[in-house]
PQR file with spaces between the fields and no chain letter, atoms N, CA, C, O and H, PARSE charges and radii, in Angstrom:
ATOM       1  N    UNK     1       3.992   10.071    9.675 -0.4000 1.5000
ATOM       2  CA   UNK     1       2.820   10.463   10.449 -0.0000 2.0000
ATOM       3  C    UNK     1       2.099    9.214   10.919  0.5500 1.7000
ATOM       4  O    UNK     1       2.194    8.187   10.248 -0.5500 1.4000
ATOM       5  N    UNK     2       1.540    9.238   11.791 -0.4000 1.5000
ATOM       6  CA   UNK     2       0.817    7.941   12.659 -0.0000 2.0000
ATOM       7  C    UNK     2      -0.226    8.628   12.934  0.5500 1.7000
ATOM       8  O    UNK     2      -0.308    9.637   13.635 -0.5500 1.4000
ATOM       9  H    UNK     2       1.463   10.072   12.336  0.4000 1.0000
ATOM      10  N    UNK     3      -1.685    7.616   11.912 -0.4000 1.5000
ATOM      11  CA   UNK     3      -2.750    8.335   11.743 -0.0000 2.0000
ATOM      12  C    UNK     3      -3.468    7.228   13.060  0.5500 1.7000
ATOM      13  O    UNK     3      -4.671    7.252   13.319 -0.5500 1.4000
ATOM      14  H    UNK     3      -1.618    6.797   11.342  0.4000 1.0000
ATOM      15  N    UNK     4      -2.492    6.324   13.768 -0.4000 1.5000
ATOM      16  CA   UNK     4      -3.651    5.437   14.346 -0.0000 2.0000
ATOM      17  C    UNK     4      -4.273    4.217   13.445  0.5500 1.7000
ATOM      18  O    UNK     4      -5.065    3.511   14.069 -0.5500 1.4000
ATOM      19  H    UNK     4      -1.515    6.304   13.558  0.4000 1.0000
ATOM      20  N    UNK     5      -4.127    3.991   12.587 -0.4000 1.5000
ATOM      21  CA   UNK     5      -4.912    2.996   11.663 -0.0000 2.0000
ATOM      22  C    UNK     5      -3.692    1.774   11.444  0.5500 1.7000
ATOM      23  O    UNK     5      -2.773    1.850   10.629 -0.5500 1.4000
ATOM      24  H    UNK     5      -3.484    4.565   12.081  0.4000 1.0000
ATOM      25  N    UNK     6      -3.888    0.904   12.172 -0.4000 1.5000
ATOM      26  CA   UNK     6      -2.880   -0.510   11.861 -0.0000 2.0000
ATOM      27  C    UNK     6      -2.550   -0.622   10.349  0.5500 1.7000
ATOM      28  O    UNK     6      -3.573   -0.493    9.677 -0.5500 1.4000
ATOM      29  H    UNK     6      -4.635    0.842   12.834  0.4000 1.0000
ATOM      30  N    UNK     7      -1.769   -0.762    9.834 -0.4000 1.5000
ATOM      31  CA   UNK     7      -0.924   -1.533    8.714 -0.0000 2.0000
ATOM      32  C    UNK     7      -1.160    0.162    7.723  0.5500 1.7000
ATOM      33  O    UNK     7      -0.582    0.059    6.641 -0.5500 1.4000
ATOM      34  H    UNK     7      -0.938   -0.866   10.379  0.4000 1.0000
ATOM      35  N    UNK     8      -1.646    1.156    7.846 -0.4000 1.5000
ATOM      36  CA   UNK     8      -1.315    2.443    7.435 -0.0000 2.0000
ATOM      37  C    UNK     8      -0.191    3.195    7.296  0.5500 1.7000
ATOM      38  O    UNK     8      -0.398    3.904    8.281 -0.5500 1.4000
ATOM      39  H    UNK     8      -2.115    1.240    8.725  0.4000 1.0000
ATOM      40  N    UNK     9       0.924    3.642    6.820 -0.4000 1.5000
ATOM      41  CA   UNK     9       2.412    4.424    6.713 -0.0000 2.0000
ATOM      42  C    UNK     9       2.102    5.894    6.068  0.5500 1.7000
ATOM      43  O    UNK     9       1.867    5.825    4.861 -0.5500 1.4000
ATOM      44  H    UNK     9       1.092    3.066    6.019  0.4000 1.0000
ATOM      45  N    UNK    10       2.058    7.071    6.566 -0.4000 1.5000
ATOM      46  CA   UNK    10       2.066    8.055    6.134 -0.0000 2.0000
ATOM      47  C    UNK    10       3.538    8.535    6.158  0.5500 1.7000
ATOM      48  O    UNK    10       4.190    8.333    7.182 -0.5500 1.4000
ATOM      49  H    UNK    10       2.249    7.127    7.546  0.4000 1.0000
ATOM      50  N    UNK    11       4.328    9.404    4.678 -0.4000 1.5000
ATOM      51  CA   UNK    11       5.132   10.021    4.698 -0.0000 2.0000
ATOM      52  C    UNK    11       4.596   11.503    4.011  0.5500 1.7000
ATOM      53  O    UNK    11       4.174   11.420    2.857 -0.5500 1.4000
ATOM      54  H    UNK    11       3.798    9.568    3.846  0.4000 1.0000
ATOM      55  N    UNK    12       4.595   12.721    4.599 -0.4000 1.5000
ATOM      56  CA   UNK    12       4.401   13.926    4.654 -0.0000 2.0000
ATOM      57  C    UNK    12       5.240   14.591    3.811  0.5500 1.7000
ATOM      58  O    UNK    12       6.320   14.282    4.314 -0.5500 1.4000
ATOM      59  H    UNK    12       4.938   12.789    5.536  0.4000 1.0000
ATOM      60  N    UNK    13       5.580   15.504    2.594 -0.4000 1.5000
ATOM      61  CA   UNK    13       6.018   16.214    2.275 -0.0000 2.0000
ATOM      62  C    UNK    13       5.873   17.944    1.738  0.5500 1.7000
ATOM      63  O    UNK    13       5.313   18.251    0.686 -0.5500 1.4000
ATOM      64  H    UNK    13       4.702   15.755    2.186  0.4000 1.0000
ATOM      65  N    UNK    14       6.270   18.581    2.347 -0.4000 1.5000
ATOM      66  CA   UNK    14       5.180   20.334    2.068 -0.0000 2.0000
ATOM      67  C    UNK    14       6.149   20.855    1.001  0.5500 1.7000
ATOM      68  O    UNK    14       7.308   20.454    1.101 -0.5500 1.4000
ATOM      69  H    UNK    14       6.724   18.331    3.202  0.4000 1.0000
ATOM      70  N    UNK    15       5.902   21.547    0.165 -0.4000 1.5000
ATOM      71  CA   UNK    15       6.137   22.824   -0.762 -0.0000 2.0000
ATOM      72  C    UNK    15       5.447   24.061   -0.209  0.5500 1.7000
ATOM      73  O    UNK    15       4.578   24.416    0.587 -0.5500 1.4000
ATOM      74  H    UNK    15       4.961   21.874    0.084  0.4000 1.0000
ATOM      75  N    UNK    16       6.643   24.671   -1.394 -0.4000 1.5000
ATOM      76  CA   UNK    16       5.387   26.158   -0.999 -0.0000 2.0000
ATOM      77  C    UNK    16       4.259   26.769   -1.429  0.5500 1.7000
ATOM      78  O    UNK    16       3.952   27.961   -1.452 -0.5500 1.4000
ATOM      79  H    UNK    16       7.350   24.383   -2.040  0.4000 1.0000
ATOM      80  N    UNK    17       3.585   25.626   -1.826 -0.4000 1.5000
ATOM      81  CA   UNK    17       2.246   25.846   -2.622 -0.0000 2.0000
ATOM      82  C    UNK    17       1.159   24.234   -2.558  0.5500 1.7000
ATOM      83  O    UNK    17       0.080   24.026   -3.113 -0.5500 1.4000
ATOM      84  H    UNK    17       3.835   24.658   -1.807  0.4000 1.0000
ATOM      85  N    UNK    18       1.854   23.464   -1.800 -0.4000 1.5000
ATOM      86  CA   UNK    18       1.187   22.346   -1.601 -0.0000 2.0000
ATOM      87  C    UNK    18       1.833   21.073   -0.740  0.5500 1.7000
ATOM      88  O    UNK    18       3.054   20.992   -0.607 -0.5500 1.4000
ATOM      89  H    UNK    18       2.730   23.632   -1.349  0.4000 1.0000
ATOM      90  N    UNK    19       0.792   19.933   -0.077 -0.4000 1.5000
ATOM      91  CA   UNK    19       1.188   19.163    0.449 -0.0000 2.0000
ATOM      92  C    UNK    19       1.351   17.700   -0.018  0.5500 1.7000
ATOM      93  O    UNK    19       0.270   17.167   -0.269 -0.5500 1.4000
ATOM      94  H    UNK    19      -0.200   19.998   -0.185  0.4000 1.0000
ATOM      95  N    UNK    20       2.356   16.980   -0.182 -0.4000 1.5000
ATOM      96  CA   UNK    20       2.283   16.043   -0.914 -0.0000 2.0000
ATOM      97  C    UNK    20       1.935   14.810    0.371  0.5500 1.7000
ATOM      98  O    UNK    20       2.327   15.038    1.515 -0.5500 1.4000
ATOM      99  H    UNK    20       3.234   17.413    0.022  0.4000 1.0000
ATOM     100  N    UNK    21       1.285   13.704    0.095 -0.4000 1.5000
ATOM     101  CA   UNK    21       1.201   12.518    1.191 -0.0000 2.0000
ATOM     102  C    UNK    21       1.435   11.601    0.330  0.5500 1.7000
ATOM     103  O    UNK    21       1.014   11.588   -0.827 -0.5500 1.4000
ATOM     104  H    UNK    21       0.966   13.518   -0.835  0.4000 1.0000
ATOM     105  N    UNK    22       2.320   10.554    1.004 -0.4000 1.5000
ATOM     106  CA   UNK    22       3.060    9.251    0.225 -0.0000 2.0000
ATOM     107  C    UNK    22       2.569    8.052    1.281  0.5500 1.7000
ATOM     108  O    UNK    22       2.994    7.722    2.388 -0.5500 1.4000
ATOM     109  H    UNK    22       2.662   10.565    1.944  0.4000 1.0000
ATOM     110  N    UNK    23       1.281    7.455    0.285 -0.4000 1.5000
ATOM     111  CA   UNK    23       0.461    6.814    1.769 -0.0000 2.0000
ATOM     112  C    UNK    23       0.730    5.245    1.063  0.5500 1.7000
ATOM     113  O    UNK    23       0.554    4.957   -0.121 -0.5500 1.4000
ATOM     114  H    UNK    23       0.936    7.723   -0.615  0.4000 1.0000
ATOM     115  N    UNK    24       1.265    4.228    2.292 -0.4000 1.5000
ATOM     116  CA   UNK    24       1.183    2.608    1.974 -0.0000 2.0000
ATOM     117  C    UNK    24       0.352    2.082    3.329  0.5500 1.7000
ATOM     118  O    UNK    24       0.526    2.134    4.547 -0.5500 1.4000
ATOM     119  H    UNK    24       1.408    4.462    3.254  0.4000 1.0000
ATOM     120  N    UNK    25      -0.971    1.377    2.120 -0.4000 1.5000
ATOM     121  CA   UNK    25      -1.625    0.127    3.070 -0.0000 2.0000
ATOM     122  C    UNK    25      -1.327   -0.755    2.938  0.5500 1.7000
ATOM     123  O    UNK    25      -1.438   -1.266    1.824 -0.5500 1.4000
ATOM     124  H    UNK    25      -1.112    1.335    1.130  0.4000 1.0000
ATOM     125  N    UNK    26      -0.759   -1.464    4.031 -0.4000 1.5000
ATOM     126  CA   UNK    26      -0.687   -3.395    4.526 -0.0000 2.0000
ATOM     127  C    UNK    26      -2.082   -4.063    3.753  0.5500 1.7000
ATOM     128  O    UNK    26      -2.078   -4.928    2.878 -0.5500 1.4000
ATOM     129  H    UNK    26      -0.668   -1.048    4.937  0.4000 1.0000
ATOM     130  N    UNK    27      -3.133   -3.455    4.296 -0.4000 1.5000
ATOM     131  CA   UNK    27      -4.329   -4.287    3.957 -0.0000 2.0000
ATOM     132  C    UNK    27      -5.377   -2.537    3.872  0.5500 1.7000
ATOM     133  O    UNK    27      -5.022   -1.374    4.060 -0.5500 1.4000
ATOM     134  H    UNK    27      -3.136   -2.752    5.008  0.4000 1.0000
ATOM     135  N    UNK    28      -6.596   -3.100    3.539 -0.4000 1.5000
ATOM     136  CA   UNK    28      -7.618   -2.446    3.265 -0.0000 2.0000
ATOM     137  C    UNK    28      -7.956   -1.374    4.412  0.5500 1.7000
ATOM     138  O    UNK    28      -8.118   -1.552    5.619 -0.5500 1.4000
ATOM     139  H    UNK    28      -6.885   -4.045    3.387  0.4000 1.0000
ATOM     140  N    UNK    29      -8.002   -0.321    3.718 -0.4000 1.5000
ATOM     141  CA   UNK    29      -8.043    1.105    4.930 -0.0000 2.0000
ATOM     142  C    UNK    29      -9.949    1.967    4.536  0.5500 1.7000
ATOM     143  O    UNK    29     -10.471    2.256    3.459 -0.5500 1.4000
ATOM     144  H    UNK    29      -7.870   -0.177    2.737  0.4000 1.0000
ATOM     145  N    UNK    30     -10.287    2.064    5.496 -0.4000 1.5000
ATOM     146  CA   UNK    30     -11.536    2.680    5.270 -0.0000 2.0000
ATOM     147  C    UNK    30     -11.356    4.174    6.112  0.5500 1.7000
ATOM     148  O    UNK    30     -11.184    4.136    7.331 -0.5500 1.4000
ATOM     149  H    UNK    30      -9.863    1.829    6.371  0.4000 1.0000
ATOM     150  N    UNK    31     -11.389    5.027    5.640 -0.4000 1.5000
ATOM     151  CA   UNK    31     -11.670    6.526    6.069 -0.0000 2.0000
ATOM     152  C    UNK    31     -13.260    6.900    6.553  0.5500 1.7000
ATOM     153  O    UNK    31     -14.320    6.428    6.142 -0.5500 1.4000
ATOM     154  H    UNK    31     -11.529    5.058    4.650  0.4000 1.0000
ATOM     155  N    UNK    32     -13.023    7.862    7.516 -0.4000 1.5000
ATOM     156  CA   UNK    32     -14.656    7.985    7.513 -0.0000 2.0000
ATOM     157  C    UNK    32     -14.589    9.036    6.555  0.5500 1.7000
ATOM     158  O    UNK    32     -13.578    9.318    5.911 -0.5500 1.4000
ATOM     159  H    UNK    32     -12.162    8.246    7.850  0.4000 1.0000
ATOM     160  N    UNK    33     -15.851    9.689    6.467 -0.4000 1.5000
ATOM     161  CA   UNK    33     -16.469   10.422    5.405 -0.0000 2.0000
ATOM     162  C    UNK    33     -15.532   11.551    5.437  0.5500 1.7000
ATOM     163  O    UNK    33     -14.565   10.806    5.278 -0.5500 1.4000
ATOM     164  H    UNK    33     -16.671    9.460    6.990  0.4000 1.0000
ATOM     165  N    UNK    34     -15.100   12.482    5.493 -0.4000 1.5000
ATOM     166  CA   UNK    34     -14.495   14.175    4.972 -0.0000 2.0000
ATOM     167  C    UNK    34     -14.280   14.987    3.610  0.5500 1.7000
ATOM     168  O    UNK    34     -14.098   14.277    2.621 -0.5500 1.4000
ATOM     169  H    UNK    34     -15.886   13.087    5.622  0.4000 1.0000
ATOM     170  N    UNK    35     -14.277   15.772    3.499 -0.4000 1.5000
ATOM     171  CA   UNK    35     -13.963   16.665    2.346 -0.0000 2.0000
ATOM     172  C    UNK    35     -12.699   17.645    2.879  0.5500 1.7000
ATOM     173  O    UNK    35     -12.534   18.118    4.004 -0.5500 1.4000
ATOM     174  H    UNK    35     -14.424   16.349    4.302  0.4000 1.0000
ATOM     175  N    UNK    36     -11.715   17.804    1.454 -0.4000 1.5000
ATOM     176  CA   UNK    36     -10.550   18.836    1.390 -0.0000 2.0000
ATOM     177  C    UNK    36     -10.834   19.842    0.327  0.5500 1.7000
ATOM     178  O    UNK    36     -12.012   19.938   -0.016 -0.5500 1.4000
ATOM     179  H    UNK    36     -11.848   17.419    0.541  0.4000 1.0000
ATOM     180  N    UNK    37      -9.860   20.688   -0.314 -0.4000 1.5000
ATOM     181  CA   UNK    37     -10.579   22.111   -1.084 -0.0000 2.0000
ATOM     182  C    UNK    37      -9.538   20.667   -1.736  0.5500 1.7000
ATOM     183  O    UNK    37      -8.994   19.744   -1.130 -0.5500 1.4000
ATOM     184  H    UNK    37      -8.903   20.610   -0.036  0.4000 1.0000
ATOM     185  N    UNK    38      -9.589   20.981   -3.068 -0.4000 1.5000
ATOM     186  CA   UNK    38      -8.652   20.975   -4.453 -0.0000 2.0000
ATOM     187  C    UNK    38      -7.726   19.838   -4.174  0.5500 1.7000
ATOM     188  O    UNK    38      -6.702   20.101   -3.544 -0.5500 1.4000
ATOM     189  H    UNK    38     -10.031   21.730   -3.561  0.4000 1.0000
ATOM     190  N    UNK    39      -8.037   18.087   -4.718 -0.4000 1.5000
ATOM     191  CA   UNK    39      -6.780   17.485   -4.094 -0.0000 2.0000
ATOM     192  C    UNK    39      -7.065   16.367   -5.298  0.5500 1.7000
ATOM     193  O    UNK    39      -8.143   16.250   -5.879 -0.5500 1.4000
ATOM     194  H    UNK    39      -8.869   17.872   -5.230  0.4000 1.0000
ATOM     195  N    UNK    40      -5.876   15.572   -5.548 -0.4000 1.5000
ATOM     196  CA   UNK    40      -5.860   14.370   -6.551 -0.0000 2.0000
ATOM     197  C    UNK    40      -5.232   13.336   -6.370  0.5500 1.7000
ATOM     198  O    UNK    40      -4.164   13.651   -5.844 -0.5500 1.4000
ATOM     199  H    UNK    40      -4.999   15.667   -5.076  0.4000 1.0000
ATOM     200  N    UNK    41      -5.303   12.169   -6.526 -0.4000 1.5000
ATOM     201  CA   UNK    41      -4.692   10.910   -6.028 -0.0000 2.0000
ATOM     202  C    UNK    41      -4.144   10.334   -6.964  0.5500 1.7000
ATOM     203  O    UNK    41      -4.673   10.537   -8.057 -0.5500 1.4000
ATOM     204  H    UNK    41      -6.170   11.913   -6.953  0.4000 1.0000
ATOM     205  N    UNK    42      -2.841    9.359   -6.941 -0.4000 1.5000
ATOM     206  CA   UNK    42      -2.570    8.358   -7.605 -0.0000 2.0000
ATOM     207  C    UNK    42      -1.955    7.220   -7.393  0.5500 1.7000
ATOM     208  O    UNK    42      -0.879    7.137   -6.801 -0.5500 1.4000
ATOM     209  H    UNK    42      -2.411    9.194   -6.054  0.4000 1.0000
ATOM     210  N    UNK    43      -2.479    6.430   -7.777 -0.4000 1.5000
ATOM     211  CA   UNK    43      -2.278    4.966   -7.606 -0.0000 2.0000
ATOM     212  C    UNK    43      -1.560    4.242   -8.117  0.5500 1.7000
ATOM     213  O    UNK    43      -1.723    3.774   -9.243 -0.5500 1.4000
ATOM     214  H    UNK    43      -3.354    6.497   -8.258  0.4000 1.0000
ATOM     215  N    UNK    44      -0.481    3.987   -7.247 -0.4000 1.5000
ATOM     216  CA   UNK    44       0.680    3.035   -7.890 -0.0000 2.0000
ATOM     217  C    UNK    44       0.301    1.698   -8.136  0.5500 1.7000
ATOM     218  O    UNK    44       0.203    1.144   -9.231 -0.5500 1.4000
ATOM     219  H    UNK    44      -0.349    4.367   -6.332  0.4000 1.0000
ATOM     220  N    UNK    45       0.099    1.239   -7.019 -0.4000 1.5000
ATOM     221  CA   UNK    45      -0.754   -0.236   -7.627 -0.0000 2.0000
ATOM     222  C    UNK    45      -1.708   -0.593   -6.493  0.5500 1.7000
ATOM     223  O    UNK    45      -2.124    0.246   -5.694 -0.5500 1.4000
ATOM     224  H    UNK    45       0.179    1.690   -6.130  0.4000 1.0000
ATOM     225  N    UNK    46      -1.930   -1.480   -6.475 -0.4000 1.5000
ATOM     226  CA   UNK    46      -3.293   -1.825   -5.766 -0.0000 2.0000
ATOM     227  C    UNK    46      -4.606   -0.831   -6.827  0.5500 1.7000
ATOM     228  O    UNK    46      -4.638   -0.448   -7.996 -0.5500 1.4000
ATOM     229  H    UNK    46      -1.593   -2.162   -7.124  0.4000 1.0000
ATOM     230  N    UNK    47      -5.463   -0.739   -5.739 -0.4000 1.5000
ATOM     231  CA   UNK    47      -7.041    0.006   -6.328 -0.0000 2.0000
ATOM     232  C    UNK    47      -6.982    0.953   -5.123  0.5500 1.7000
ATOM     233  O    UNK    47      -6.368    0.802   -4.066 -0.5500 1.4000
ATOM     234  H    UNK    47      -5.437   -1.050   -4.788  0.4000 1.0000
ATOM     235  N    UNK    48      -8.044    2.330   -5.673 -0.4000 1.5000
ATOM     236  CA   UNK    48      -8.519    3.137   -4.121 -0.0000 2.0000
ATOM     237  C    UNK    48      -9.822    3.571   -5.038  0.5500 1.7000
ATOM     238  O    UNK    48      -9.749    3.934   -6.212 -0.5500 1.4000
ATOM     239  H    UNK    48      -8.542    2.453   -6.531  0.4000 1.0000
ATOM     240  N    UNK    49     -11.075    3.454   -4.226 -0.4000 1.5000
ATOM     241  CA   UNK    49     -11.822    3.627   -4.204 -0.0000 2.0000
ATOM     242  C    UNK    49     -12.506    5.315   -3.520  0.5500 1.7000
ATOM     243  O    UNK    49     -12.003    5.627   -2.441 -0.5500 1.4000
ATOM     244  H    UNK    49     -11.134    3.159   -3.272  0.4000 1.0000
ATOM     245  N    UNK    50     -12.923    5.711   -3.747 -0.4000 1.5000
ATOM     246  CA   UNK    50     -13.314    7.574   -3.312 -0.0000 2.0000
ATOM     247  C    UNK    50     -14.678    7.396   -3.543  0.5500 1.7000
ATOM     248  O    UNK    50     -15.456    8.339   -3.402 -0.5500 1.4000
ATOM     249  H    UNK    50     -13.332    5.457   -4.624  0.4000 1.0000
């Protein structure tokens, strides 16, 4: 997926009960503000901040 955001890589994966995202930053990514229902992150290495 190509969110537009330089050095960002989205890979997409769906089930039938949920969406998985397999996200790599080059460098430091800032989101603007949003909310989703029910979601959890994990961090392979680096830091993410929420």
């Amino acid at each position: 997926m190509d969110y537009g955001i330089d050095g960002l890589f989205v890979h997409r994966k769906h089930t039938p009960s949920k969406t998985i995202y397999f996200v790599k930053a080059q460098k430091e990514v800032k989101f603007p503000r949003h909310s989703h229902k029910a979601q959890f992150t994990s961090v392979l290495s680096g830091s993410c901040t929420l």
